[in-house]
mmCIF file of C-alpha atoms in Angstrom:
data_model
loop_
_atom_site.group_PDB
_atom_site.id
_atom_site.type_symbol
_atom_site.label_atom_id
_atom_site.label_comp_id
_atom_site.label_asym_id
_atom_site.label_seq_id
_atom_site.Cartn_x
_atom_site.Cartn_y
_atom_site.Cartn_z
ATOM 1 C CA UNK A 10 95.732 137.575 77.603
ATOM 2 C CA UNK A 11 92.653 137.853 79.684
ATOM 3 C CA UNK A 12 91.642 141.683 80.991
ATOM 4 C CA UNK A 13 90.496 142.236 84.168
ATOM 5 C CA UNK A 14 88.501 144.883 85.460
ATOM 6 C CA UNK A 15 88.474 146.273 88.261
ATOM 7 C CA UNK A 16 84.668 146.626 89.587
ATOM 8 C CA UNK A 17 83.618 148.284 92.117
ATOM 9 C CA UNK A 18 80.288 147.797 93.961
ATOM 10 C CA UNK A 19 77.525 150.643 94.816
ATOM 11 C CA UNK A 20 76.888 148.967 98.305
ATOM 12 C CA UNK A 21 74.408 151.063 100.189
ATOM 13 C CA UNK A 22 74.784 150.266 103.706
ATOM 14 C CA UNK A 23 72.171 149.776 106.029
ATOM 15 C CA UNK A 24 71.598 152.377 109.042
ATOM 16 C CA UNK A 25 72.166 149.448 110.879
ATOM 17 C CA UNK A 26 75.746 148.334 109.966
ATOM 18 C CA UNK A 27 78.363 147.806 112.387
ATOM 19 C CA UNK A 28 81.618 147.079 111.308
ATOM 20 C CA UNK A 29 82.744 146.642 114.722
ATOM 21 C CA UNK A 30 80.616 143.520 115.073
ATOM 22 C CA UNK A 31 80.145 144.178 118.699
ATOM 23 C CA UNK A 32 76.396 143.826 118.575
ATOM 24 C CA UNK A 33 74.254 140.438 118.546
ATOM 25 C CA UNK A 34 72.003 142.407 116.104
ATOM 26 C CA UNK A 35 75.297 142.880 114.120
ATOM 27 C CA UNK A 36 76.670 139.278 114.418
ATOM 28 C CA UNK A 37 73.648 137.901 113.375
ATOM 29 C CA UNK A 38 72.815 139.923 110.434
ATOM 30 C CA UNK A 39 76.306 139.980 108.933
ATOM 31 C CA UNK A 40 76.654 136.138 109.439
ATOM 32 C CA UNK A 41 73.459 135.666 107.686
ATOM 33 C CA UNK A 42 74.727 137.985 104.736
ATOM 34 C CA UNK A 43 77.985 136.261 105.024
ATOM 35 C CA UNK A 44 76.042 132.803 104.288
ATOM 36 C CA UNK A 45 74.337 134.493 100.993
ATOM 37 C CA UNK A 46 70.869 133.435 103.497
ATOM 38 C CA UNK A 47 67.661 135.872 103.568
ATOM 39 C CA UNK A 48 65.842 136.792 106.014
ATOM 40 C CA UNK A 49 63.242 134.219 104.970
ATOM 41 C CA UNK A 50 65.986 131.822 104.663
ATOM 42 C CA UNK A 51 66.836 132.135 108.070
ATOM 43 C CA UNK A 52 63.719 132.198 109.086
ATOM 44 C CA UNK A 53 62.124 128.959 107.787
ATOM 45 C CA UNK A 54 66.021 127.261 109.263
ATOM 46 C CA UNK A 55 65.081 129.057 112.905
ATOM 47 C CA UNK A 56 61.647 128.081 112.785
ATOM 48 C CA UNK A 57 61.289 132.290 114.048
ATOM 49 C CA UNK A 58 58.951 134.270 111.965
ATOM 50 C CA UNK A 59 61.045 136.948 109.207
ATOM 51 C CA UNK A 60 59.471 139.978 111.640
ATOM 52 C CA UNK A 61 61.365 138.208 114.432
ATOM 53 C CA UNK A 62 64.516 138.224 112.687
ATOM 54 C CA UNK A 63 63.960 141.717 111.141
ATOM 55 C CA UNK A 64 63.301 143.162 114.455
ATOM 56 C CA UNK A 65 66.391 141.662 116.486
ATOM 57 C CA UNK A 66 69.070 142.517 113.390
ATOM 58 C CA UNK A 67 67.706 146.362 114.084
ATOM 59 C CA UNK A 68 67.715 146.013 117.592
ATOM 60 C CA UNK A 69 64.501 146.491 117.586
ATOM 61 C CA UNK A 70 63.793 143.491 120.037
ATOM 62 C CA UNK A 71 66.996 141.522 122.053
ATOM 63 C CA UNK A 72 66.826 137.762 122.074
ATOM 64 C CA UNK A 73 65.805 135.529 124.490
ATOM 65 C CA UNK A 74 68.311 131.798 125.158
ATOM 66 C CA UNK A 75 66.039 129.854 123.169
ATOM 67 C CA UNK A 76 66.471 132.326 120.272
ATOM 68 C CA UNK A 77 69.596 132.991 120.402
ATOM 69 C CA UNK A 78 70.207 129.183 120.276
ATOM 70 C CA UNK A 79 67.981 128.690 117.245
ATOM 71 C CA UNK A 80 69.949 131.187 115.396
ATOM 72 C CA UNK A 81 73.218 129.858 116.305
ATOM 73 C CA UNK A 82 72.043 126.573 115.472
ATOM 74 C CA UNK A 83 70.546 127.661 111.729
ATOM 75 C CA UNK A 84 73.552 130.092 111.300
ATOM 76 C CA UNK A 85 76.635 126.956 112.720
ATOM 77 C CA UNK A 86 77.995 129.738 114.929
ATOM 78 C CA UNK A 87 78.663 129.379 118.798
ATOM 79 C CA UNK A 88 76.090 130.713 120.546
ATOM 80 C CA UNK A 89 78.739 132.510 122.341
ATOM 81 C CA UNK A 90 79.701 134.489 119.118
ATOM 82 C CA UNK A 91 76.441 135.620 118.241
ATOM 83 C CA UNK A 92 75.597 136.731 121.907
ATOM 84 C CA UNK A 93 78.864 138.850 122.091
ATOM 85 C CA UNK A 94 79.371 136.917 125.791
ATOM 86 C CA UNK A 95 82.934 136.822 124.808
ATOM 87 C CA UNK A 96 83.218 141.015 125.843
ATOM 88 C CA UNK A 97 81.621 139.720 129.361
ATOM 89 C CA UNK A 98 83.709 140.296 132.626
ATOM 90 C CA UNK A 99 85.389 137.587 134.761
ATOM 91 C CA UNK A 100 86.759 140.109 137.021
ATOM 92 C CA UNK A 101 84.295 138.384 139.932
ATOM 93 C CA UNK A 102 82.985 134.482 140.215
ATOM 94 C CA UNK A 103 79.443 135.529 139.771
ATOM 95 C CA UNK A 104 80.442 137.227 136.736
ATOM 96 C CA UNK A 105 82.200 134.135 135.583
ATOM 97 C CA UNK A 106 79.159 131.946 136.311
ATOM 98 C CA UNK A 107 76.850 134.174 134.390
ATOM 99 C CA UNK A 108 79.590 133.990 131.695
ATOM 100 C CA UNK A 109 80.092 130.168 131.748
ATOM 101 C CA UNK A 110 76.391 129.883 131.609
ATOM 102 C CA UNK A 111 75.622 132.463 128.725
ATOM 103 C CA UNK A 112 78.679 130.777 126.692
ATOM 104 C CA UNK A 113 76.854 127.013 127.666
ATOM 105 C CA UNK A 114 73.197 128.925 126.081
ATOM 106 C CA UNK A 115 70.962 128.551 128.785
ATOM 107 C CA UNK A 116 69.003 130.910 130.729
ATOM 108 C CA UNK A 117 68.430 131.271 134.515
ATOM 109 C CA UNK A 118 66.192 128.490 135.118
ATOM 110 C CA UNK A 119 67.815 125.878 132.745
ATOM 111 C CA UNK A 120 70.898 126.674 134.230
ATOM 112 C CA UNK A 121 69.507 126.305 137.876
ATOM 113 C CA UNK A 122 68.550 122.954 137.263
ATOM 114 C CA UNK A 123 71.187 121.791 135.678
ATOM 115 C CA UNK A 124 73.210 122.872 138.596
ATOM 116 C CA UNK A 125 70.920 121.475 141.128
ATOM 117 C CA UNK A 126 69.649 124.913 142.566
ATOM 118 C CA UNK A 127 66.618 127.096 142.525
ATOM 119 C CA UNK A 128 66.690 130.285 140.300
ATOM 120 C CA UNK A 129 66.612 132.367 143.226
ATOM 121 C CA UNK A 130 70.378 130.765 144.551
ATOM 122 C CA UNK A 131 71.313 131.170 140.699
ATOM 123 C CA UNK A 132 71.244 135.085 140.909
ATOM 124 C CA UNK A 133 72.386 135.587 144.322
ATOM 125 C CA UNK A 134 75.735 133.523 143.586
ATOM 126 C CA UNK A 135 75.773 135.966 139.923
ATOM 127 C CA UNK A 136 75.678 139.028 142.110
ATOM 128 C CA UNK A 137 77.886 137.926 144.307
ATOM 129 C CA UNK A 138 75.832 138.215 147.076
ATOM 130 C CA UNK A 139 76.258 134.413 147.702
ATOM 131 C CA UNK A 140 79.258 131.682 147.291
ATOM 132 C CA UNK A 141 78.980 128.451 145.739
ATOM 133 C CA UNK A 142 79.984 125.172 148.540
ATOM 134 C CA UNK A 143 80.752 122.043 148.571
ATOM 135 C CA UNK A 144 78.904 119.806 145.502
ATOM 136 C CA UNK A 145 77.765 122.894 143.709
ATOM 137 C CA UNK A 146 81.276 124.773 143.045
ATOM 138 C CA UNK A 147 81.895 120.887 141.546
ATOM 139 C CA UNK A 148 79.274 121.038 139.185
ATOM 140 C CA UNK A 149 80.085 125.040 138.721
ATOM 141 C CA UNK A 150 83.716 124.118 137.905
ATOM 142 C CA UNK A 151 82.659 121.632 135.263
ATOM 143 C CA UNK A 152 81.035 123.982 133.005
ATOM 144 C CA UNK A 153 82.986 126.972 133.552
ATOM 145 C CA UNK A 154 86.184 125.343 132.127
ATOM 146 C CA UNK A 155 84.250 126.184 128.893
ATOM 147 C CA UNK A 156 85.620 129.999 129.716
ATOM 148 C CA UNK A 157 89.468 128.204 129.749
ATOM 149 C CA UNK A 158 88.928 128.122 126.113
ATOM 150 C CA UNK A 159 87.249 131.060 125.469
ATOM 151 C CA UNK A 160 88.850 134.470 123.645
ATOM 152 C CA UNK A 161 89.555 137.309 125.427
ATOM 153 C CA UNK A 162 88.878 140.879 124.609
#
């Protein structure tokens, strides 16, 4: 008859743990613990330096697109999860562009182009200062069904 013990574990926990998850500093650092991956782990996967990664898990610096899609890349997460993009509004359609293209990882100008539109026609339609017409709500619709799918909070 095999004994077991009960054991419990002196965890010391970080100033900068959030069991609420609602931070990308958060995401990212507990989904790198959760993966048993260091810092330098992480690192050499991201191709970011370990100050880098040290500095946006204490929200010490907030990522840029192309990090955040390293890091969702290295870590097999949605970008979407490690952004937090899922506690965005939709209450307006430039919200839910900005959304849609946030959840899709790219920033202003990738997202411009993709869409067929300077940067400048970009903001004004995600401050609703400006509708979408005719081929552009098209292209729009395409990559906001990714929201369809999406949780909400």
């Amino acid at each position: 008859m095999a004994i077991h013990r009960e054991m419990k574990l002196n965890v010391t926990r970080s100033e900068f743990y959030d069991p609420t998850l609602s931070t990308p500093a958060a995401r990212i650092r507990n989904t790198r613990l959760s993966r048993n991956m260091t810092i330098k782990e992480l690192a050499e996967l991201s191709g970011l330096t370990c100050e880098a990664i040290s500095n946006i898990e204490t929200n010490k610096h907030t990522p840029k697109m192309p990090t955040f899609r390293a890091l969702a890349k290295s870590l097999k997460v949605p970008i979407s999860y490690l952004g937090c993009f899922e506690i965005l509004p939709e209450q307006t359609l430039g919200q839910k562009i900005k959304k849609a293209r946030l959840f899709h990882g790219y920033n202003r100008e990738e997202f411009a182009k993709r869409v067929g539109v300077n940067v400048r026609t970009l903001r004004l339609w995600e401050q609703d200062k400006v509708k979408p017409t005719g081929g552009n709500k098209d292209t729009l619709n395409r990559y906001m069904n990714i929201l369809k799918s999406s949780p909400k909070t």
